[in-house]
mmCIF file of C-alpha atoms in Angstrom:
data_model
loop_
_atom_site.group_PDB
_atom_site.id
_atom_site.type_symbol
_atom_site.label_atom_id
_atom_site.label_comp_id
_atom_site.label_asym_id
_atom_site.label_seq_id
_atom_site.Cartn_x
_atom_site.Cartn_y
_atom_site.Cartn_z
ATOM 1 C CA MET R 1 121.202 82.545 121.731
ATOM 2 C CA ALA R 2 121.825 79.487 123.803
ATOM 3 C CA ALA R 3 121.884 75.992 122.318
ATOM 4 C CA GLY R 4 118.449 74.437 122.288
ATOM 5 C CA ALA R 5 116.685 77.821 122.348
ATOM 6 C CA PRO R 6 113.455 78.056 120.311
ATOM 7 C CA ARG R 7 113.662 79.024 116.650
ATOM 8 C CA VAL R 8 112.848 82.551 115.472
ATOM 9 C CA PHE R 9 110.580 83.318 112.519
ATOM 10 C CA VAL R 10 112.186 86.055 110.463
ATOM 11 C CA SER R 11 108.995 88.144 110.121
ATOM 12 C CA HIS R 12 109.327 88.791 113.853
ATOM 13 C CA LEU R 13 112.832 90.330 113.313
ATOM 14 C CA ALA R 14 111.808 92.955 110.737
ATOM 15 C CA GLY R 15 112.438 96.353 112.329
ATOM 16 C CA VAL R 16 113.498 95.112 115.755
ATOM 17 C CA PRO R 17 116.141 97.249 117.490
ATOM 18 C CA VAL R 18 119.813 96.237 117.595
ATOM 19 C CA PHE R 19 121.723 96.991 120.779
ATOM 20 C CA ASP R 20 125.445 96.938 121.691
ATOM 21 C CA PRO R 21 126.601 95.330 124.959
ATOM 22 C CA ASN R 22 126.107 98.628 126.822
ATOM 23 C CA GLY R 23 122.420 98.729 125.955
ATOM 24 C CA ASP R 24 122.758 101.518 123.402
ATOM 25 C CA GLN R 25 120.687 101.107 120.311
ATOM 26 C CA VAL R 26 122.743 101.136 117.122
ATOM 27 C CA GLY R 27 120.013 100.526 114.562
ATOM 28 C CA ARG R 28 117.178 98.260 113.393
ATOM 29 C CA VAL R 29 117.030 94.994 111.457
ATOM 30 C CA ARG R 30 115.875 95.527 107.858
ATOM 31 C CA ASP R 31 116.687 92.119 106.378
ATOM 32 C CA LEU R 32 118.692 88.927 106.795
ATOM 33 C CA VAL R 33 121.385 87.596 104.456
ATOM 34 C CA ALA R 34 121.553 83.858 103.671
ATOM 35 C CA MET R 35 123.569 81.736 101.329
ATOM 36 C CA LEU R 36 121.814 78.857 99.596
ATOM 37 C CA ARG R 37 123.674 75.525 99.512
ATOM 38 C CA VAL R 38 123.679 72.594 97.124
ATOM 39 C CA GLY R 39 121.196 69.819 97.477
ATOM 40 C CA ARG R 40 118.602 70.148 100.202
ATOM 41 C CA ARG R 41 120.950 71.416 102.937
ATOM 42 C CA PRO R 42 119.447 74.319 104.868
ATOM 43 C CA PRO R 43 120.898 77.724 103.899
ATOM 44 C CA ARG R 44 123.509 79.217 106.162
ATOM 45 C CA LEU R 45 122.457 82.539 107.686
ATOM 46 C CA LEU R 46 125.403 84.911 107.104
ATOM 47 C CA GLY R 47 124.210 87.982 108.964
ATOM 48 C CA LEU R 48 121.700 90.833 109.312
ATOM 49 C CA VAL R 49 121.232 93.983 107.259
ATOM 50 C CA VAL R 50 121.009 96.712 109.936
ATOM 51 C CA GLU R 51 119.901 100.262 109.228
ATOM 52 C CA VAL R 52 121.926 102.475 111.592
ATOM 53 C CA ILE R 53 120.830 105.848 112.900
ATOM 54 C CA SER R 54 122.190 107.710 109.823
ATOM 55 C CA ARG R 55 119.969 105.406 107.647
ATOM 56 C CA ARG R 56 123.000 103.742 106.122
ATOM 57 C CA ARG R 57 122.576 99.965 105.793
ATOM 58 C CA ILE R 58 125.404 97.903 107.138
ATOM 59 C CA PHE R 59 126.159 94.167 107.417
ATOM 60 C CA LEU R 60 126.203 92.585 110.840
ATOM 61 C CA PRO R 61 127.688 89.034 110.737
ATOM 62 C CA MET R 62 125.862 86.436 112.739
ATOM 63 C CA THR R 63 129.099 85.682 114.506
ATOM 64 C CA ARG R 64 128.708 89.129 116.148
ATOM 65 C CA VAL R 65 125.181 88.351 117.336
ATOM 66 C CA THR R 66 124.992 87.215 120.934
ATOM 67 C CA GLY R 67 121.239 87.313 121.460
ATOM 68 C CA VAL R 68 118.022 87.242 119.486
ATOM 69 C CA GLU R 69 115.220 87.416 121.979
ATOM 70 C CA SER R 70 112.449 89.550 123.448
ATOM 71 C CA GLY R 71 112.078 91.665 120.322
ATOM 72 C CA GLN R 72 115.736 92.760 120.181
ATOM 73 C CA VAL R 73 119.102 91.770 118.832
ATOM 74 C CA ILE R 74 122.289 92.095 120.970
ATOM 75 C CA THR R 75 125.708 92.435 119.313
ATOM 76 C CA THR R 76 129.234 91.891 120.630
ATOM 77 C CA GLY R 77 130.261 95.488 120.136
ATOM 78 C CA VAL R 78 132.067 97.450 117.457
ATOM 79 C CA LEU R 79 130.250 97.439 114.124
ATOM 80 C CA ASN R 80 131.807 97.778 110.686
ATOM 81 C CA MET R 81 130.081 100.807 109.245
ATOM 82 C CA ARG R 82 130.825 99.939 105.610
ATOM 83 C CA ARG R 83 127.711 100.082 103.458
ATOM 84 C CA PHE R 84 126.149 96.697 102.810
ATOM 85 C CA GLU R 85 126.675 95.360 99.286
ATOM 86 C CA GLN R 86 124.837 92.164 98.334
ATOM 87 C CA ARG R 87 126.984 89.549 96.626
ATOM 88 C CA PRO R 88 125.743 87.335 93.814
ATOM 89 C CA THR R 89 125.764 84.232 95.987
ATOM 90 C CA GLU R 90 123.716 85.842 98.732
ATOM 91 C CA ARG R 91 119.914 86.020 99.147
ATOM 92 C CA LEU R 92 117.934 88.584 101.139
ATOM 93 C CA VAL R 93 115.554 86.540 103.288
ATOM 94 C CA LEU R 94 112.720 89.084 103.644
ATOM 95 C CA GLY R 95 113.212 90.678 100.282
ATOM 96 C CA GLU R 96 113.672 87.559 98.078
ATOM 97 C CA LEU R 97 112.494 84.422 99.885
ATOM 98 C CA LEU R 98 109.142 85.456 101.321
ATOM 99 C CA ASP R 99 106.131 85.131 98.901
ATOM 100 C CA ARG R 100 108.180 82.790 96.692
ATOM 101 C CA ARG R 101 106.239 79.951 95.081
ATOM 102 C CA VAL R 102 107.774 76.559 95.857
ATOM 103 C CA ARG R 103 106.758 72.885 95.562
ATOM 104 C CA LEU R 104 106.364 70.306 98.278
ATOM 105 C CA VAL R 105 108.820 67.515 97.619
ATOM 106 C CA GLU R 106 106.579 64.737 98.798
ATOM 107 C CA THR R 107 103.428 65.586 96.891
ATOM 108 C CA GLY R 108 104.521 68.074 94.187
ATOM 109 C CA GLU R 109 101.902 70.568 95.304
ATOM 110 C CA GLU R 110 102.516 74.275 94.832
ATOM 111 C CA ALA R 111 102.780 76.539 97.868
ATOM 112 C CA THR R 112 103.650 80.093 98.744
ATOM 113 C CA VAL R 113 106.292 80.949 101.397
ATOM 114 C CA LEU R 114 104.778 83.038 104.216
ATOM 115 C CA ASP R 115 107.746 82.904 106.590
ATOM 116 C CA VAL R 116 110.944 81.061 107.390
ATOM 117 C CA ALA R 117 112.524 80.212 110.689
ATOM 118 C CA ILE R 118 116.166 80.420 111.771
ATOM 119 C CA GLN R 119 117.965 78.512 114.496
ATOM 120 C CA GLN R 120 121.436 78.509 115.947
ATOM 121 C CA LEU R 121 123.305 75.277 115.582
ATOM 122 C CA PRO R 122 124.199 73.553 118.855
ATOM 123 C CA ALA R 123 127.570 74.467 120.389
ATOM 124 C CA ARG R 124 128.375 76.810 117.511
ATOM 125 C CA ARG R 125 127.814 80.381 116.487
ATOM 126 C CA ASP R 126 126.547 79.383 113.079
ATOM 127 C CA TRP R 127 122.879 79.895 112.140
ATOM 128 C CA GLU R 128 120.762 78.357 109.457
ATOM 129 C CA ILE R 129 117.246 78.496 107.990
ATOM 130 C CA ASP R 130 115.669 75.258 109.167
ATOM 131 C CA LYS R 131 111.902 75.664 108.700
ATOM 132 C CA VAL R 132 109.598 77.030 106.032
ATOM 133 C CA PHE R 133 106.038 78.221 106.790
ATOM 134 C CA VAL R 134 103.918 77.858 103.610
ATOM 135 C CA ARG R 135 100.360 78.073 102.378
ATOM 136 C CA LYS R 136 99.302 75.433 99.863
ATOM 137 C CA GLY R 137 97.906 76.525 96.548
ATOM 138 C CA LYS R 138 99.013 78.653 93.622
ATOM 139 C CA GLY R 139 98.451 82.017 95.358
ATOM 140 C CA GLY R 140 96.372 84.816 93.920
ATOM 141 C CA ALA R 141 92.880 85.793 95.069
ATOM 142 C CA LEU R 142 92.121 82.447 96.753
ATOM 143 C CA ARG R 143 95.490 82.033 98.513
ATOM 144 C CA ARG R 144 94.064 82.741 101.936
ATOM 145 C CA LYS R 145 91.899 79.622 101.788
ATOM 146 C CA GLY R 146 94.851 77.228 101.400
ATOM 147 C CA GLU R 147 96.133 75.021 104.223
ATOM 148 C CA THR R 148 99.147 76.394 106.110
ATOM 149 C CA LEU R 149 101.914 74.200 107.492
ATOM 150 C CA THR R 150 105.490 74.400 108.760
ATOM 151 C CA LEU R 151 107.990 72.175 106.966
ATOM 152 C CA GLU R 152 111.640 71.298 107.086
ATOM 153 C CA TRP R 153 113.701 73.245 104.543
ATOM 154 C CA SER R 154 114.467 69.978 102.731
ATOM 155 C CA ALA R 155 110.724 69.282 102.260
ATOM 156 C CA VAL R 156 110.312 72.084 99.736
ATOM 157 C CA THR R 157 112.016 72.913 96.468
ATOM 158 C CA GLY R 158 112.191 75.967 94.226
ATOM 159 C CA PHE R 159 114.217 78.518 96.142
ATOM 160 C CA SER R 160 117.159 78.358 93.746
ATOM 161 C CA LEU R 161 115.075 79.203 90.672
ATOM 162 C CA GLU R 162 114.600 82.694 89.295
ATOM 163 C CA GLU R 163 110.959 83.582 89.803
ATOM 164 C CA HIS R 164 109.222 86.033 87.474
ATOM 165 C CA GLY R 165 105.857 86.495 89.201
ATOM 166 C CA GLN R 166 106.707 86.523 92.858
ATOM 167 C CA GLY R 167 104.074 88.041 95.142
ATOM 168 C CA ALA R 168 104.733 90.495 97.944
ATOM 169 C CA GLU R 169 102.015 89.985 100.533
ATOM 170 C CA SER R 170 104.154 88.420 103.268
ATOM 171 C CA LEU R 171 107.018 90.846 102.749
ATOM 172 C CA LEU R 172 104.712 93.814 103.037
ATOM 173 C CA ALA R 173 103.108 92.370 106.189
ATOM 174 C CA THR R 174 106.500 92.477 107.879
ATOM 175 C CA PHE R 175 106.830 96.189 107.063
ATOM 176 C CA GLU R 176 103.216 97.245 107.536
ATOM 177 C CA GLN R 177 103.929 99.726 110.286
ATOM 178 C CA LEU R 178 106.796 101.506 108.541
ATOM 179 C CA ARG R 179 106.541 105.174 107.665
ATOM 180 C CA PRO R 180 106.488 105.910 103.945
ATOM 181 C CA ALA R 181 110.123 107.186 104.042
ATOM 182 C CA ASP R 182 111.254 103.999 105.715
ATOM 183 C CA LEU R 183 109.336 101.727 103.349
ATOM 184 C CA ALA R 184 110.895 103.757 100.467
ATOM 185 C CA ASN R 185 114.272 102.857 101.915
ATOM 186 C CA VAL R 186 113.338 99.206 101.874
ATOM 187 C CA LEU R 187 112.170 99.359 98.240
ATOM 188 C CA HIS R 188 115.329 101.220 97.156
ATOM 189 C CA HIS R 189 117.455 98.377 98.379
ATOM 190 C CA LEU R 190 115.552 95.636 96.626
ATOM 191 C CA SER R 191 116.439 94.355 93.153
ATOM 192 C CA PRO R 192 114.548 96.066 90.273
ATOM 193 C CA LYS R 193 112.530 92.932 89.723
ATOM 194 C CA ARG R 194 111.522 92.651 93.414
ATOM 195 C CA ARG R 195 110.955 96.410 93.690
ATOM 196 C CA ALA R 196 108.429 96.241 90.855
ATOM 197 C CA GLU R 197 106.655 93.287 92.464
ATOM 198 C CA VAL R 198 106.339 95.008 95.809
ATOM 199 C CA ALA R 199 105.186 98.249 94.231
ATOM 200 C CA ALA R 200 102.515 96.363 92.332
ATOM 201 C CA ALA R 201 101.246 94.826 95.593
ATOM 202 C CA LEU R 202 100.886 98.176 97.385
ATOM 203 C CA ASP R 203 97.526 99.927 97.238
ATOM 204 C CA ASP R 204 97.425 103.225 95.322
ATOM 205 C CA ASP R 205 97.555 105.520 98.379
ATOM 206 C CA ARG R 206 100.401 103.677 100.030
ATOM 207 C CA LEU R 207 102.395 103.507 96.825
ATOM 208 C CA ALA R 208 101.799 107.241 96.227
ATOM 209 C CA ASP R 209 103.151 108.054 99.681
ATOM 210 C CA VAL R 210 106.185 105.820 99.100
ATOM 211 C CA LEU R 211 106.938 107.232 95.647
ATOM 212 C CA GLU R 212 107.082 110.727 97.090
ATOM 213 C CA GLU R 213 109.976 109.590 99.286
ATOM 214 C CA LEU R 214 112.023 107.891 96.621
ATOM 215 C CA PRO R 215 114.804 109.179 94.456
ATOM 216 C CA ASP R 216 113.762 110.352 90.944
ATOM 217 C CA ASP R 217 115.285 107.328 89.201
ATOM 218 C CA ASP R 218 113.354 104.859 91.404
ATOM 219 C CA GLN R 219 110.110 106.800 90.904
ATOM 220 C CA VAL R 220 110.448 106.710 87.115
ATOM 221 C CA GLU R 221 111.467 102.997 87.136
ATOM 222 C CA ILE R 222 108.518 101.970 89.318
ATOM 223 C CA LEU R 223 105.959 104.112 87.445
ATOM 224 C CA GLY R 224 107.206 102.745 84.133
ATOM 225 C CA LYS R 225 106.513 99.166 85.189
ATOM 226 C CA LEU R 226 102.915 99.795 86.213
ATOM 227 C CA LYS R 227 100.117 99.499 83.738
ATOM 228 C CA GLU R 228 99.228 102.943 82.445
ATOM 229 C CA GLU R 229 95.737 103.034 84.053
ATOM 230 C CA ARG R 230 97.287 102.064 87.418
ATOM 231 C CA ALA R 231 100.063 104.628 86.983
ATOM 232 C CA ALA R 232 97.479 107.321 86.407
ATOM 233 C CA ASP R 233 95.570 106.240 89.557
ATOM 234 C CA VAL R 234 98.792 106.440 91.598
ATOM 235 C CA LEU R 235 99.588 109.879 90.208
ATOM 236 C CA GLU R 236 96.093 111.051 91.243
ATOM 237 C CA ALA R 237 96.769 109.810 94.752
ATOM 238 C CA MET R 238 100.006 111.728 95.056
ATOM 239 C CA ASP R 239 100.218 115.348 96.129
ATOM 240 C CA PRO R 240 99.837 117.370 92.929
ATOM 241 C CA ASP R 241 103.165 119.016 93.278
ATOM 242 C CA ASP R 242 104.932 115.638 93.684
ATOM 243 C CA ALA R 243 102.981 114.218 90.739
ATOM 244 C CA ALA R 244 104.057 117.216 88.622
ATOM 245 C CA ASP R 245 107.682 116.728 89.632
ATOM 246 C CA LEU R 246 107.553 113.033 88.703
ATOM 247 C CA LEU R 247 105.787 113.671 85.366
ATOM 248 C CA SER R 248 108.409 116.240 84.482
ATOM 249 C CA GLU R 249 111.019 113.445 84.532
ATOM 250 C CA LEU R 250 109.188 111.495 81.836
ATOM 251 C CA PRO R 251 109.421 111.826 78.075
ATOM 252 C CA GLU R 252 106.839 114.226 76.650
ATOM 253 C CA GLU R 253 104.707 111.550 75.023
ATOM 254 C CA ASP R 254 104.561 109.416 78.149
ATOM 255 C CA LYS R 255 103.724 112.473 80.255
ATOM 256 C CA GLU R 256 100.845 113.480 78.015
ATOM 257 C CA ARG R 257 99.464 109.959 77.794
ATOM 258 C CA LEU R 258 99.325 109.663 81.626
ATOM 259 C CA LEU R 259 97.772 113.103 82.017
ATOM 260 C CA MET R 260 95.033 112.106 79.583
ATOM 261 C CA LEU R 261 94.277 109.049 81.684
ATOM 262 C CA MET R 262 94.007 111.019 84.901
ATOM 263 C CA ARG R 263 90.738 112.515 86.140
ATOM 264 C CA PRO R 264 90.343 115.935 84.448
ATOM 265 C CA ASP R 265 90.361 117.924 87.725
ATOM 266 C CA ASP R 266 93.560 116.198 88.954
ATOM 267 C CA ALA R 267 95.219 116.551 85.581
ATOM 268 C CA ALA R 268 94.336 120.211 85.475
ATOM 269 C CA ASP R 269 96.043 120.800 88.833
ATOM 270 C CA VAL R 270 99.153 119.027 87.676
ATOM 271 C CA ARG R 271 99.203 120.868 84.356
ATOM 272 C CA ARG R 272 98.879 124.154 86.153
ATOM 273 C CA LEU R 273 101.815 123.318 88.401
ATOM 274 C CA MET R 274 103.925 122.189 85.449
ATOM 275 C CA SER R 275 103.341 125.550 83.736
ATOM 276 C CA TYR R 276 105.405 127.354 86.397
ATOM 277 C CA GLU R 277 109.191 127.326 86.605
ATOM 278 C CA GLU R 278 110.435 124.632 88.958
ATOM 279 C CA ARG R 279 112.213 126.861 91.506
ATOM 280 C CA THR R 280 109.398 129.356 91.950
ATOM 281 C CA ALA R 281 106.489 129.528 94.407
ATOM 282 C CA GLY R 282 104.180 128.339 91.656
ATOM 283 C CA GLY R 283 106.394 125.398 90.872
ATOM 284 C CA LEU R 284 106.838 124.490 94.545
ATOM 285 C CA MET R 285 103.298 124.863 95.804
ATOM 286 C CA THR R 286 100.589 122.342 96.406
ATOM 287 C CA THR R 287 97.138 123.076 95.002
ATOM 288 C CA GLU R 288 95.351 121.416 97.904
ATOM 289 C CA PRO R 289 95.633 123.612 101.035
ATOM 290 C CA ILE R 290 92.784 123.853 103.536
ATOM 291 C CA VAL R 291 90.432 126.490 102.104
ATOM 292 C CA LEU R 292 87.488 127.822 104.157
ATOM 293 C CA ARG R 293 84.762 130.384 103.355
ATOM 294 C CA PRO R 294 84.432 133.474 105.553
ATOM 295 C CA ASP R 295 81.298 132.114 107.240
ATOM 296 C CA ALA R 296 83.063 128.947 108.440
ATOM 297 C CA THR R 297 83.599 128.577 112.156
ATOM 298 C CA VAL R 298 86.614 127.652 114.258
ATOM 299 C CA ALA R 299 84.905 124.244 114.779
ATOM 300 C CA ASP R 300 84.780 123.789 111.002
ATOM 301 C CA ALA R 301 88.448 124.696 110.652
ATOM 302 C CA LEU R 302 89.517 122.303 113.428
ATOM 303 C CA ALA R 303 87.612 119.499 111.812
ATOM 304 C CA ARG R 304 89.491 120.072 108.578
ATOM 305 C CA VAL R 305 92.833 120.308 110.342
ATOM 306 C CA ARG R 306 92.239 116.935 112.049
ATOM 307 C CA GLN R 307 92.177 115.058 108.732
ATOM 308 C CA ALA R 308 94.698 112.298 109.041
ATOM 309 C CA ASP R 309 96.056 112.528 105.488
ATOM 310 C CA LEU R 310 97.193 116.139 105.891
ATOM 311 C CA SER R 311 100.876 116.823 106.335
ATOM 312 C CA PRO R 312 101.787 118.786 109.523
ATOM 313 C CA ALA R 313 102.822 121.761 107.393
ATOM 314 C CA LEU R 314 99.512 121.886 105.544
ATOM 315 C CA ALA R 315 97.546 121.454 108.808
ATOM 316 C CA ALA R 316 99.410 124.361 110.467
ATOM 317 C CA GLN R 317 97.025 127.000 108.977
ATOM 318 C CA VAL R 318 93.855 127.434 106.989
ATOM 319 C CA TYR R 319 93.272 129.904 104.153
ATOM 320 C CA VAL R 320 90.103 131.955 104.171
ATOM 321 C CA CYS R 321 88.755 132.768 100.695
ATOM 322 C CA ARG R 322 85.534 133.737 98.943
ATOM 323 C CA PRO R 323 83.945 131.044 96.755
ATOM 324 C CA PRO R 324 84.841 128.937 94.828
ATOM 325 C CA ASP R 325 86.621 126.844 97.472
ATOM 326 C CA GLU R 326 88.898 124.950 95.081
ATOM 327 C CA THR R 327 92.080 126.556 93.864
ATOM 328 C CA PRO R 328 92.170 128.953 92.084
ATOM 329 C CA THR R 329 89.682 130.338 94.606
ATOM 330 C CA GLY R 330 87.736 133.521 94.867
ATOM 331 C CA LYS R 331 89.340 136.472 96.593
ATOM 332 C CA PHE R 332 91.921 135.459 99.174
ATOM 333 C CA LEU R 333 91.198 137.110 102.571
ATOM 334 C CA GLY R 334 94.008 135.835 104.778
ATOM 335 C CA THR R 335 95.192 132.938 106.942
ATOM 336 C CA VAL R 336 94.242 131.621 110.351
ATOM 337 C CA HIS R 337 97.025 129.764 112.173
ATOM 338 C CA PHE R 338 96.346 126.549 114.072
ATOM 339 C CA GLN R 339 97.359 128.133 117.427
ATOM 340 C CA ARG R 340 94.793 130.860 116.909
ATOM 341 C CA LEU R 341 92.149 128.277 116.270
ATOM 342 C CA LEU R 342 92.907 126.658 119.629
ATOM 343 C CA ARG R 343 92.500 129.972 121.454
ATOM 344 C CA ASP R 344 89.048 130.988 120.200
ATOM 345 C CA PRO R 345 85.582 129.529 120.927
ATOM 346 C CA PRO R 346 84.303 126.940 118.456
ATOM 347 C CA PHE R 347 81.477 129.187 117.171
ATOM 348 C CA THR R 348 83.823 132.022 116.200
ATOM 349 C CA LEU R 349 83.769 132.851 112.490
ATOM 350 C CA VAL R 350 87.159 132.456 110.875
ATOM 351 C CA SER R 351 86.677 135.757 109.036
ATOM 352 C CA SER R 352 86.772 137.544 112.381
ATOM 353 C CA ILE R 353 90.251 136.176 113.327
ATOM 354 C CA VAL R 354 91.900 136.129 109.946
ATOM 355 C CA ASP R 355 95.510 137.364 109.706
ATOM 356 C CA ASN R 356 95.880 139.541 106.607
ATOM 357 C CA ASP R 357 99.005 141.464 107.660
ATOM 358 C CA LEU R 358 101.492 139.310 105.789
ATOM 359 C CA PRO R 359 101.651 139.746 102.000
ATOM 360 C CA PRO R 360 101.103 136.486 100.110
ATOM 361 C CA LEU R 361 103.652 135.129 97.630
ATOM 362 C CA SER R 362 103.162 135.546 93.901
ATOM 363 C CA PRO R 363 103.574 132.437 91.802
ATOM 364 C CA ASP R 364 106.765 133.723 90.142
ATOM 365 C CA THR R 365 108.509 134.398 93.478
ATOM 366 C CA GLN R 366 111.973 132.760 93.220
ATOM 367 C CA LEU R 367 113.127 130.046 95.654
ATOM 368 C CA PRO R 368 115.570 132.198 97.662
ATOM 369 C CA ALA R 369 112.774 134.740 98.289
ATOM 370 C CA VAL R 370 110.377 131.977 99.293
ATOM 371 C CA THR R 371 112.958 130.638 101.741
ATOM 372 C CA SER R 372 113.590 134.131 103.205
ATOM 373 C CA TYR R 373 109.820 134.666 103.587
ATOM 374 C CA LEU R 374 109.316 131.484 105.600
ATOM 375 C CA ALA R 375 112.374 132.184 107.741
ATOM 376 C CA ALA R 376 111.626 135.858 108.371
ATOM 377 C CA TYR R 377 108.051 135.231 109.442
ATOM 378 C CA ASN R 378 108.625 131.838 111.182
ATOM 379 C CA MET R 379 106.177 130.105 108.872
ATOM 380 C CA VAL R 380 105.892 126.484 107.811
ATOM 381 C CA ALA R 381 103.606 127.316 104.902
ATOM 382 C CA ALA R 382 102.764 130.365 102.870
ATOM 383 C CA PRO R 383 99.874 131.300 100.503
ATOM 384 C CA VAL R 384 100.473 131.790 96.774
ATOM 385 C CA VAL R 385 98.122 134.337 95.238
ATOM 386 C CA ASP R 386 97.806 135.514 91.635
ATOM 387 C CA GLU R 387 97.372 139.074 90.353
ATOM 388 C CA SER R 388 93.578 138.846 90.580
ATOM 389 C CA GLY R 389 93.788 137.967 94.297
ATOM 390 C CA SER R 390 92.854 134.332 93.935
ATOM 391 C CA LEU R 391 94.587 131.677 96.070
ATOM 392 C CA LEU R 392 96.499 129.289 93.807
ATOM 393 C CA GLY R 393 98.024 127.072 96.493
ATOM 394 C CA ALA R 394 100.460 126.993 99.371
ATOM 395 C CA VAL R 395 104.177 126.459 99.644
ATOM 396 C CA THR R 396 105.208 124.266 102.523
ATOM 397 C CA VAL R 397 108.591 124.156 104.185
ATOM 398 C CA ASP R 398 109.175 120.482 103.254
ATOM 399 C CA ASP R 399 108.902 121.299 99.583
ATOM 400 C CA VAL R 400 111.281 124.208 100.005
ATOM 401 C CA LEU R 401 113.828 121.929 101.732
ATOM 402 C CA ASP R 402 113.512 119.345 98.887
ATOM 403 C CA HIS R 403 114.769 122.043 96.523
ATOM 404 C CA LEU R 404 117.394 123.538 98.834
ATOM 405 C CA LEU R 405 119.154 120.203 99.374
ATOM 406 C CA PRO R 406 121.339 118.720 96.640
ATOM 407 C CA GLU R 407 119.329 117.163 93.802
ATOM 408 C CA ASP R 408 120.498 113.665 94.737
ATOM 409 C CA TRP R 409 119.883 114.060 98.495
ATOM 410 C CA ARG R 410 117.434 111.132 98.700
ATOM 411 C CA GLU R 411 119.863 108.941 96.806
ATOM 412 C CA THR R 412 122.662 110.052 99.064
ATOM 413 C CA GLU R 413 120.524 109.371 102.143
ATOM 414 C CA PHE R 414 119.809 105.810 100.997
ATOM 415 C CA GLU R 415 123.284 105.056 99.564
ATOM 416 C CA GLU R 416 125.474 106.920 102.003
ATOM 417 C CA SER R 417 129.115 105.945 101.321
ATOM 418 C CA ALA R 418 131.312 104.341 103.894
ATOM 419 C CA HIS R 419 133.428 107.264 105.072
ATOM 420 C CA GLY R 420 130.946 109.047 107.351
#
């Protein structure tokens, strides 16, 4: 960045691509690292936390940054692929400075940090945080009504203090477009205190999606810091099989208390899943596949498949059953694959195009047999049916992969060591 170039607000850097001099993308910015200084001197910006293609997070020194412009960062070349480790003297700008409550030096008023700006020093490769964008007021429900203003770093105080009730609104705004798996990666790399604050700020559905992508230890930690009623709401928003897996990690008394707080129908689904052995079709399945009655039409099926909250694996086929429609259903008649739905007229009854050639899985089918079934028949999901012929649920390929990979695969993915 040339001397005299305009400053950059850090919220605009979240997620922007990082390129080497040849124009090849090497990763994306996930945070910035700064070092606070004594007195009111602006913090020095040490570098960027960059998530490379393998999802490892590395440190990119600002001395290696040659350009920050047009929604991209340009580096000088070879990157050190050693995993980023935050030092005690360092602060993560997005993760720790945004949403912090500070005071205006001149008036003593409280304010909340919405953003900070960085600028390169003239004739040098050093960068510093020189501006703070704040909203006056104590935050909370009325925070949006406060006056906003941009101040010099020296005009506010409070960054060096440990904060116990820090919000998360501005941080989450910078990552609003992230997929759940990527936001889970962000949470995993925050401090436990900040992780709990961000989790508390997410709505139930978003937090449920993110929890499903986190390692077991992070799931248990976050759930344990939520109020019990909120924890039960989040468990209800999770896929039943993921909720069952999470509850199985808790002490028996905590598990039972949360189940009692959940809606009876949701709790019943989770209890049913927990009654099966973990590495069986019953333990792997979800209890919420797309179930249609025989008199439903192709148009009805396509409308159900289009629901945005369905995973691709669950949307790949519908299951035709006699009433009741909720699992365990009436008699299971067969499946209709998404491709078949696209080939037939909208008024066609699903019962007339049902595929009943493939035998369904029984709930006690072991994981290796489930895997072989999906591979042999080129399926991404398979029905699980009990001895009476009722559909209990469906096993999807993503749940099978979760159990085929090493138990700590999510942890390994987030914390990949520096020899790859």
